[in-house]
Short mmCIF file of C-alpha atoms in Angstrom, two decimals:
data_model
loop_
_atom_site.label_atom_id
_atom_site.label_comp_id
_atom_site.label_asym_id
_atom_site.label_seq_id
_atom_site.Cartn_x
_atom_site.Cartn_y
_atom_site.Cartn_z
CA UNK R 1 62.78 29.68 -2.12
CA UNK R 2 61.22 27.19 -5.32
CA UNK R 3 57.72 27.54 -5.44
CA UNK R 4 57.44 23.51 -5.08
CA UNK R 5 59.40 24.09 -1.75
CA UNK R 6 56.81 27.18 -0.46
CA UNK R 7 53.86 25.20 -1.38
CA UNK R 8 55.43 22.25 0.62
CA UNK R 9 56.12 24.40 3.75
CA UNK R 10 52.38 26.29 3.05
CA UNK R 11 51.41 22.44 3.22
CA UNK R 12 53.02 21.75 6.30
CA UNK R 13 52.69 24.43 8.33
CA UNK R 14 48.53 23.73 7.86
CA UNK R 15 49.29 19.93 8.87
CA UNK R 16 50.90 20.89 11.83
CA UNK R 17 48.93 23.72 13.02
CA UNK R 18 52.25 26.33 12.08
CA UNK R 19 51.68 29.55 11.00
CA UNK R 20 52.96 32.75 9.62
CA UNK R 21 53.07 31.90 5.65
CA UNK R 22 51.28 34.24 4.63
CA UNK R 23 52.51 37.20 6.58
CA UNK R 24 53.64 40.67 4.73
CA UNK R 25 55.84 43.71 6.19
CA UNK R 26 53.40 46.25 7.58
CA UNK R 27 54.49 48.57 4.38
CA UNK R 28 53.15 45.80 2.20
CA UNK R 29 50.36 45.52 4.49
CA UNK R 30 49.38 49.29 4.28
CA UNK R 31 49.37 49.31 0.38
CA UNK R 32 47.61 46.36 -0.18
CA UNK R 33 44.66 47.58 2.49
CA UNK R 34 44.86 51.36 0.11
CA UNK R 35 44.66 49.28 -3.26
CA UNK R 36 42.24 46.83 -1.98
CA UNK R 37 39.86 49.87 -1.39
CA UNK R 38 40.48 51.14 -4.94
CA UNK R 39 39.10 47.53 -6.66
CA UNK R 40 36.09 47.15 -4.44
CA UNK R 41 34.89 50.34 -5.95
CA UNK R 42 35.87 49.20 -9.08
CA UNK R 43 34.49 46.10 -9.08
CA UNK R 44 31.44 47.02 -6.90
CA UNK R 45 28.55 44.85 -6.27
CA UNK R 46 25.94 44.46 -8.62
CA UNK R 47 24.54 41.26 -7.80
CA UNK R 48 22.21 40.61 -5.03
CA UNK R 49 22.20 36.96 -4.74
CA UNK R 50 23.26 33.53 -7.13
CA UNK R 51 20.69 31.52 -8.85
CA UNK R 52 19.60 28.04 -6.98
CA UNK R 53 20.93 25.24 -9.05
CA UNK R 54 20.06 22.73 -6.84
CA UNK R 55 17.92 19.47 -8.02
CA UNK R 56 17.50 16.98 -10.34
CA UNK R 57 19.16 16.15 -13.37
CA UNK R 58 18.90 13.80 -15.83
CA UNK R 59 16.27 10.57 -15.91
CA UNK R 60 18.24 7.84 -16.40
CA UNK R 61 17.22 4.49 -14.94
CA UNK R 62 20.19 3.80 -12.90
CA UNK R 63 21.02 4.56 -9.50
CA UNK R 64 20.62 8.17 -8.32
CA UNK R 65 24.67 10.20 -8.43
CA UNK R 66 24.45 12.59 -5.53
CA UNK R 67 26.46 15.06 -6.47
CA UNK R 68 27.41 18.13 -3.57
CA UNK R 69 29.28 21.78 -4.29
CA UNK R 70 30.86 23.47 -1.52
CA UNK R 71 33.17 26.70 -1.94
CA UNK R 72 32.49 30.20 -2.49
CA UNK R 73 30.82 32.41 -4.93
CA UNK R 74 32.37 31.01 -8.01
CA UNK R 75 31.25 27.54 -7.03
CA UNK R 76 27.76 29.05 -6.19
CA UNK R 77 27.58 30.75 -9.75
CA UNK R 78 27.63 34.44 -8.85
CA UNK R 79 27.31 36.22 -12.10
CA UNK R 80 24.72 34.49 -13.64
CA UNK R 81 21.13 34.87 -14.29
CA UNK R 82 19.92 31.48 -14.83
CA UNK R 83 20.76 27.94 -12.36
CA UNK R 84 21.27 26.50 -15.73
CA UNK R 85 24.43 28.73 -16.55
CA UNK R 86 26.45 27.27 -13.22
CA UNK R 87 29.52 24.98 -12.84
CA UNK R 88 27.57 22.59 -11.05
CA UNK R 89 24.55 22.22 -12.83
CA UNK R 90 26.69 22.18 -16.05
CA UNK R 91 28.77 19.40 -14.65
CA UNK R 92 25.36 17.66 -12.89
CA UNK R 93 23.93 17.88 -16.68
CA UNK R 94 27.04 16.18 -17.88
CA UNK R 95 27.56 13.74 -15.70
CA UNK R 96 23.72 12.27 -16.01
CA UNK R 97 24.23 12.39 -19.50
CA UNK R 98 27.35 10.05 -19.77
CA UNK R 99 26.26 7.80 -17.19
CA UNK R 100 22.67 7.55 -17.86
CA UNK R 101 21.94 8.18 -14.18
CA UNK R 102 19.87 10.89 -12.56
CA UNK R 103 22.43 13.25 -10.78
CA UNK R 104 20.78 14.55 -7.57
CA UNK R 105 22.79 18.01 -7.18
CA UNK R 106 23.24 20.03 -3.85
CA UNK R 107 25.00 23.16 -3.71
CA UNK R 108 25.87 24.42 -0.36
CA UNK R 109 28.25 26.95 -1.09
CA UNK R 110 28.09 30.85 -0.17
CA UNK R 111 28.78 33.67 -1.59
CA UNK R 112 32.20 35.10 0.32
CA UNK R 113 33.04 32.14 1.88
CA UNK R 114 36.60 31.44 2.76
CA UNK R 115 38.21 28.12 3.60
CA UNK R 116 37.23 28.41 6.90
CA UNK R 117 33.58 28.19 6.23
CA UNK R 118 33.85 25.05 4.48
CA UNK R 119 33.87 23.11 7.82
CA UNK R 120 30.44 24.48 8.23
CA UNK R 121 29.20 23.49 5.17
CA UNK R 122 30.08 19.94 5.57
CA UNK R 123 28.11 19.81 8.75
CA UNK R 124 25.14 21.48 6.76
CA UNK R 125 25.74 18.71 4.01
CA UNK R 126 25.60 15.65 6.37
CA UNK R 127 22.50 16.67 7.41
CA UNK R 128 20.83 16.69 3.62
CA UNK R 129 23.42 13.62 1.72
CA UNK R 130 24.80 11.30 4.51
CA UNK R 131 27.07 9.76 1.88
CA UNK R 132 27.83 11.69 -1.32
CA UNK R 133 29.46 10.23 -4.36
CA UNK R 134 31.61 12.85 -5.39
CA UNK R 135 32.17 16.66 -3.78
CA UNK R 136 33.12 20.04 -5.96
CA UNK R 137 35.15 22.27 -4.40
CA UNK R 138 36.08 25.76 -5.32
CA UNK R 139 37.41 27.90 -3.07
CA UNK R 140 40.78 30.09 -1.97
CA UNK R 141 39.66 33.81 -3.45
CA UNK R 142 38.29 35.16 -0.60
CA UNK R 143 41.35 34.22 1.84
CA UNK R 144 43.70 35.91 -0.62
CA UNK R 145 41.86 39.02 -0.91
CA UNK R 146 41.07 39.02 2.68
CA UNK R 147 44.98 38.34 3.36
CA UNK R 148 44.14 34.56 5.40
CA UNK R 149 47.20 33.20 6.28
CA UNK R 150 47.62 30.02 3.41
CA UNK R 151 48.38 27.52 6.01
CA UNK R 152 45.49 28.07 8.14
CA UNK R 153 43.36 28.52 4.35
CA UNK R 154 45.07 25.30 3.37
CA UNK R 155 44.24 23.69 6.72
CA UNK R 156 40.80 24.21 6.30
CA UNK R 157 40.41 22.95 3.17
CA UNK R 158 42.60 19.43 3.71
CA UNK R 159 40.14 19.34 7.35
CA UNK R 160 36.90 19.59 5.01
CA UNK R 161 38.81 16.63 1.99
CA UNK R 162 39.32 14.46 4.89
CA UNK R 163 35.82 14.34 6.14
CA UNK R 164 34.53 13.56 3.17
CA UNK R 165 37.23 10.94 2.01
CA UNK R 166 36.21 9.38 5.81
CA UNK R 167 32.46 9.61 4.54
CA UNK R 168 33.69 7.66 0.96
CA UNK R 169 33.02 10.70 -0.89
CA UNK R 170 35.04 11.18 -4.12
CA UNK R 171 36.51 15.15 -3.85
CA UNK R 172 37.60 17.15 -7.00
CA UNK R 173 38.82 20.38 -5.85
CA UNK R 174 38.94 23.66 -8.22
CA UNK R 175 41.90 25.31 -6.66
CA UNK R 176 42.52 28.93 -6.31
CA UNK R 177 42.55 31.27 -9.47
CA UNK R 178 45.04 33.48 -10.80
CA UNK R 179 44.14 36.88 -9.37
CA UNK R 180 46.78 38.47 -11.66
CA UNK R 181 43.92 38.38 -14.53
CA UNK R 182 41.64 40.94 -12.84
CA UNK R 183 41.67 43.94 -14.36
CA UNK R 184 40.38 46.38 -11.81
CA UNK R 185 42.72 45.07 -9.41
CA UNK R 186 45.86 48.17 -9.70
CA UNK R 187 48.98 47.20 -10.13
CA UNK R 188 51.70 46.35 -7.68
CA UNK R 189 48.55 44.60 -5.79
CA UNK R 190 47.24 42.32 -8.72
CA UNK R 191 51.12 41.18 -9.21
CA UNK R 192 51.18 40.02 -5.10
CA UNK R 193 47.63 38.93 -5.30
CA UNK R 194 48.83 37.03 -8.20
CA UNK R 195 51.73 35.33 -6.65
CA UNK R 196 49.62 34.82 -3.44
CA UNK R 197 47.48 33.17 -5.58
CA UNK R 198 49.31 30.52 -6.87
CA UNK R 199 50.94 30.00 -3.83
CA UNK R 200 47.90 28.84 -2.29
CA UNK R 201 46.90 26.52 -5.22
CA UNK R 202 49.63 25.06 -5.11
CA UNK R 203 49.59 24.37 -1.64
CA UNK R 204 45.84 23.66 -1.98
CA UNK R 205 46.83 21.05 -4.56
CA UNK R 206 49.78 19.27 -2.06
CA UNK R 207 47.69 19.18 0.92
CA UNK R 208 43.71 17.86 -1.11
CA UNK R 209 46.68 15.08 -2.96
CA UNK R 210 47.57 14.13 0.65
CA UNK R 211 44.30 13.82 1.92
CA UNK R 212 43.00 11.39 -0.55
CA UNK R 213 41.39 14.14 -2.99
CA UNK R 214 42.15 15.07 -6.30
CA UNK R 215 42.74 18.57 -7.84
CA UNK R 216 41.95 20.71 -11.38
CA UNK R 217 44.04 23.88 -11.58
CA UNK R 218 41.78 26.72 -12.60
CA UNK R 219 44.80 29.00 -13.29
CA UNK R 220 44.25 32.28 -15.13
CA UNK R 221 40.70 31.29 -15.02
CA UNK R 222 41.23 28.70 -18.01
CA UNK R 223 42.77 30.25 -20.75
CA UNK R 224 43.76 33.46 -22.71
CA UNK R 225 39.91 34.23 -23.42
CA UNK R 226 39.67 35.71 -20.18
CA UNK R 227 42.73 38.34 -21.32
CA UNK R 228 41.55 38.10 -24.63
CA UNK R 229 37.85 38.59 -24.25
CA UNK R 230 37.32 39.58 -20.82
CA UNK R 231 33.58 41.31 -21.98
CA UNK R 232 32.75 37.61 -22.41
CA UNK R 233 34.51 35.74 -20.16
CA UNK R 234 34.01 37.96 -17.17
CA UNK R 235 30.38 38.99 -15.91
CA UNK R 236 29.29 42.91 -15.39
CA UNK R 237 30.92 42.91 -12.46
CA UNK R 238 34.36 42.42 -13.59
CA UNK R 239 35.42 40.19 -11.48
CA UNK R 240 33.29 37.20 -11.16
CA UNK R 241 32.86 34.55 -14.79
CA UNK R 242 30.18 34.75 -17.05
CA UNK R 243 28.04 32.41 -18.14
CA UNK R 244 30.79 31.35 -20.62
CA UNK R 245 33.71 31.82 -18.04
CA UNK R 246 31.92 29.26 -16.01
CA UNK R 247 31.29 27.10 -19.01
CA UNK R 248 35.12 26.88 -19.41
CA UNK R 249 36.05 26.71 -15.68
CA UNK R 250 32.89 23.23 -15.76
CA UNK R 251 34.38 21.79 -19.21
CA UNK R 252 38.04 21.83 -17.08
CA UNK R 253 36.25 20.03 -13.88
CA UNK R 254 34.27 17.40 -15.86
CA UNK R 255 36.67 15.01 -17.04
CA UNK R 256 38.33 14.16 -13.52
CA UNK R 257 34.78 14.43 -11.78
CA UNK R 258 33.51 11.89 -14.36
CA UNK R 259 36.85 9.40 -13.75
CA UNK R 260 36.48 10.09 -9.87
CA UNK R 261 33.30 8.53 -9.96
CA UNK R 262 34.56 6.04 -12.70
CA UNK R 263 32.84 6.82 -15.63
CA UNK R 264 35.02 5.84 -19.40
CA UNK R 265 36.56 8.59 -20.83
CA UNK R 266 39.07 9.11 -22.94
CA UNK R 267 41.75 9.65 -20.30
CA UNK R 268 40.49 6.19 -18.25
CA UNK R 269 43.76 3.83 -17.71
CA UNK R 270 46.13 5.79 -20.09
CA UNK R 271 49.60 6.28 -19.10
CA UNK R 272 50.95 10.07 -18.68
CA UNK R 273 52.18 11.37 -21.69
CA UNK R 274 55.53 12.84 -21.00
CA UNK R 275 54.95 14.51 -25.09
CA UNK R 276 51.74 16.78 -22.82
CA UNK R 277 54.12 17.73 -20.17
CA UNK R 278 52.73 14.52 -18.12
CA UNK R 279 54.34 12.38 -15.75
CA UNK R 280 54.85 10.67 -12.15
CA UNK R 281 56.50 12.72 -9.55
CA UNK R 282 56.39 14.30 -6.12
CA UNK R 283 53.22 16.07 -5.33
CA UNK R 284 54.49 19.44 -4.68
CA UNK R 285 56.23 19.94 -8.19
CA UNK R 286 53.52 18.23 -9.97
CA UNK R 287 51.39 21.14 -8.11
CA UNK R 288 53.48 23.79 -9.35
CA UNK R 289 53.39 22.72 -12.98
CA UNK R 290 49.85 22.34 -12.64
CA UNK R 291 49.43 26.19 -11.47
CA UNK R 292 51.07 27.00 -14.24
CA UNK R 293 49.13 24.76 -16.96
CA UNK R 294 45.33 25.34 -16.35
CA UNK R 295 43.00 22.42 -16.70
CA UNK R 296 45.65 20.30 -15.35
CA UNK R 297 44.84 17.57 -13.09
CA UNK R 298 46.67 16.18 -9.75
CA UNK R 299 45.77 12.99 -8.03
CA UNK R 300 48.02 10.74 -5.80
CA UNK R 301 49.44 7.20 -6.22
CA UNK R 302 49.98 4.59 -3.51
CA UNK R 303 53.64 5.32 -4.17
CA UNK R 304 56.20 7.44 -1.27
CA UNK R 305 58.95 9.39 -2.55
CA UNK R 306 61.72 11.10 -0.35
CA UNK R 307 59.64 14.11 -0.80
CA UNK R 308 56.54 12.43 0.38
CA UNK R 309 53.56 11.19 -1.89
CA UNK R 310 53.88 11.09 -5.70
CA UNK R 311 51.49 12.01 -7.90
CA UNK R 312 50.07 12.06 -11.12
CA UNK R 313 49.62 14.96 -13.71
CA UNK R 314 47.41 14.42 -15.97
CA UNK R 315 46.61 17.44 -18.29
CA UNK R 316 42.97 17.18 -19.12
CA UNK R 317 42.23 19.76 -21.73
CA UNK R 318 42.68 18.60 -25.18
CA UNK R 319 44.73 20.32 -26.89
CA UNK R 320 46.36 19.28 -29.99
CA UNK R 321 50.02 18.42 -29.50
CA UNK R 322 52.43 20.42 -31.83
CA UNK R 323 54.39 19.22 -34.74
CA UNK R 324 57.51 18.51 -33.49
CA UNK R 325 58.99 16.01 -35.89
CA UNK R 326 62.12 16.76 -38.18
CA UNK R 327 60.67 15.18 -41.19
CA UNK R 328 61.54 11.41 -39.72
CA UNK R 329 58.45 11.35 -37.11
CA UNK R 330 61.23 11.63 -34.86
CA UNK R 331 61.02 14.98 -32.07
CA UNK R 332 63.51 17.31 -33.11
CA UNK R 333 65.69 17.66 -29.80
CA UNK R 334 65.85 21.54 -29.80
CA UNK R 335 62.01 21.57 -29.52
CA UNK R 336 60.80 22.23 -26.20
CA UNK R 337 57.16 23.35 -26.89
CA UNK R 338 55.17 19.90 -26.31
CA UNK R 339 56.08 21.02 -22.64
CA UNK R 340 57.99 20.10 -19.80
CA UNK R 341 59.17 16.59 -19.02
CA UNK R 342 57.88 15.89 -15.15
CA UNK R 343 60.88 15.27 -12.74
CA UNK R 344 60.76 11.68 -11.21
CA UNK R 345 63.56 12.03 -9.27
CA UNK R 346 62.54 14.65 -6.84
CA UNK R 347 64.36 17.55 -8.43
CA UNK R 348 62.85 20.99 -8.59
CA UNK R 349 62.74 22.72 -11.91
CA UNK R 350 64.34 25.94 -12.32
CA UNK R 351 61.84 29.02 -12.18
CA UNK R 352 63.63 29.89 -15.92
CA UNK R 353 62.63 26.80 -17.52
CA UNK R 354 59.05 27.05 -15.93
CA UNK R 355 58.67 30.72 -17.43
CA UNK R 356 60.21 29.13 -20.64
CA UNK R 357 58.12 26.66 -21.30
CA UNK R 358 54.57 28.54 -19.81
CA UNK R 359 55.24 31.65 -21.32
CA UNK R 360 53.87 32.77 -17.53
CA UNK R 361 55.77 33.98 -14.43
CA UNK R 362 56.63 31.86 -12.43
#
């Protein structure tokens, strides 16, 4: 089965109220639970609690941005010392910054939470922010390393995008990281934790799209650094970011949180570039490109498709694009590393060409 036709089934089965997409053979079952035992002592627990980062930022003269976080420990900023040093007040600081606007941030998340929690936090965040402007949400870890089935994880989550899209409440959703990037994590469980993972982002990614939400892939944690530099990127704990790991994860965030809430930036009103791998297409395969292109952004059109809503990918890191040209400015054909072209016809693209053009599994 394509990975654009799991997440689609993942996607359903959570609209629906199915089950059973996430279940493994009891052999699988019995090594991951042996494994799983190994990386908590690995990984341990060294910290005892995440910094507060809520409050005010900015002083701008405009009208106040109220600005809410929900999600688990990564969106609360486990792994740093300071409140300054989190994805949210890095993106709060940002945001009053560009609009000239205090930013009034609330962080509700928790430290372990799973997607099933998050229906809880929305009924702790109606009761500080009846009407938020725009919602962060970063979540999906703890339901793959606590084996959740995806639909009911990607259930939760689309349940917790719709209240807030009822509310008016713009919703940029970090989905689930690439697990395969953990080093303490033994192998054959960080290769299944790392397909489990991007299964559920990219089910997390059809199902936020069809709700009205928009989502930022967060991938392999955002780039090769983490492989690269994972003293750096990674905090003591080897598992959760660092101050500069959650730097890189905000940076990735910021651009579609600042168009959400319709702020000028350099992407506002441009077409997709089909020379970045852009494009217009049905949600689920614009979901499994963007799993496999971190930084990548998602968001539906009013359009329908055979295949349900189409969407928009939108890759919102910067990067330079490559010198294709054969000397005439013209793209030399045999060239295929500006990326993929986005299918808008519906068609699935081969797991080859995806591993091709990545240079990840797919």
């Amino acid at each position: 089965m394509g990975r654009a036709r799991r997440a689609r089934r993942i996607a359903a089965a959570a609209a629906y109220g199915g089950g059973g997409a996430g279940a493994v053979g009891l052999a699988t079952y019995g090594l991951l639970a042996a494994e799983a035992k190994i990386a908590r002592r690995v990984v341990g627990t060294p910290f005892e609690t995440a910094p507060d980062d809520s409050g005010r930022y900015g002083h701008g003269f405009g009208d106040q941005i109220d600005l809410v976080v929900l999600g688990d420990s990564s969106a609360r900023g486990l792994g740093v010392d300071e409140p300054s040093q989190t994805v949210g007040a890095i993106v709060a600081g940002a945001v009053a910054a560009f609009s000239g606007r205090p930013v009034e941030l609330t962080n509700l998340a928790v430290v372990g939470a799973q997607s099933a929690d998050l229906d809880g936090q929305v009924d702790q965040l109606w009761e500080r922010v009846e009407y938020p402007d725009v919602a962060i949400i970063m979540v999906g870890v703890n339901d793959v390393t606590h084996r959740i089935d995806r639909s009911v994880a990607v259930r939760h989550l689309a349940m917790a995008v719709n209240r807030l899209r009822e509310r008016g409440t713009e919703v940029v959703v970090g989905t689930c990281p690439d697990l395969g990037v953990i080093r303490p994590v033994p192998q054959p469980l960080r290769l299944i934790a790392q397909r489990w993972s991007r299964d559920l982002a990219a089910a997390q990614t059809v199902a936020v799209v069809e709700q009205g939400g928009r989502t930022v892939s967060l991938g392999d944690l955002l780039g090769p650094e983490f492989l690269e530099s994972p003293t750096v990127m990674f905090s003591k704990d080897q598992f959760h970011p660092s101050p500069a790991g959650y730097a890189r994860a905000a940076s990735a965030l910021l651009p579609s949180v600042l168009d959400a809430l319709g702020q000028t930036t350099v992407d506002t009103g441009r077409a997709p570039d089909q020379r970045r791998g852009e494009g217009v297409g049905p949600v689920a395969v614009a979901a499994v490109r963007a799993v496999a292109d971190p930084g990548t952004e998602v968001v539906g059109t009013d359009e329908v498709g055979l295949r349900g809503r189409l969407a928009v990918l939108l890759r919102r890191h910067r990067e330079p694009l490559p010198d294709t040209s054969d000397g005439d400015g013209r793209a030399d054909p045999a060239d295929d590393s500006a990326g993929p072209t986005p299918a808008s016809d519906g068609q699935e693209e081969p797991a080859a060409d995806v591993q091709n053009r990545t240079g990840q599994p797919h």
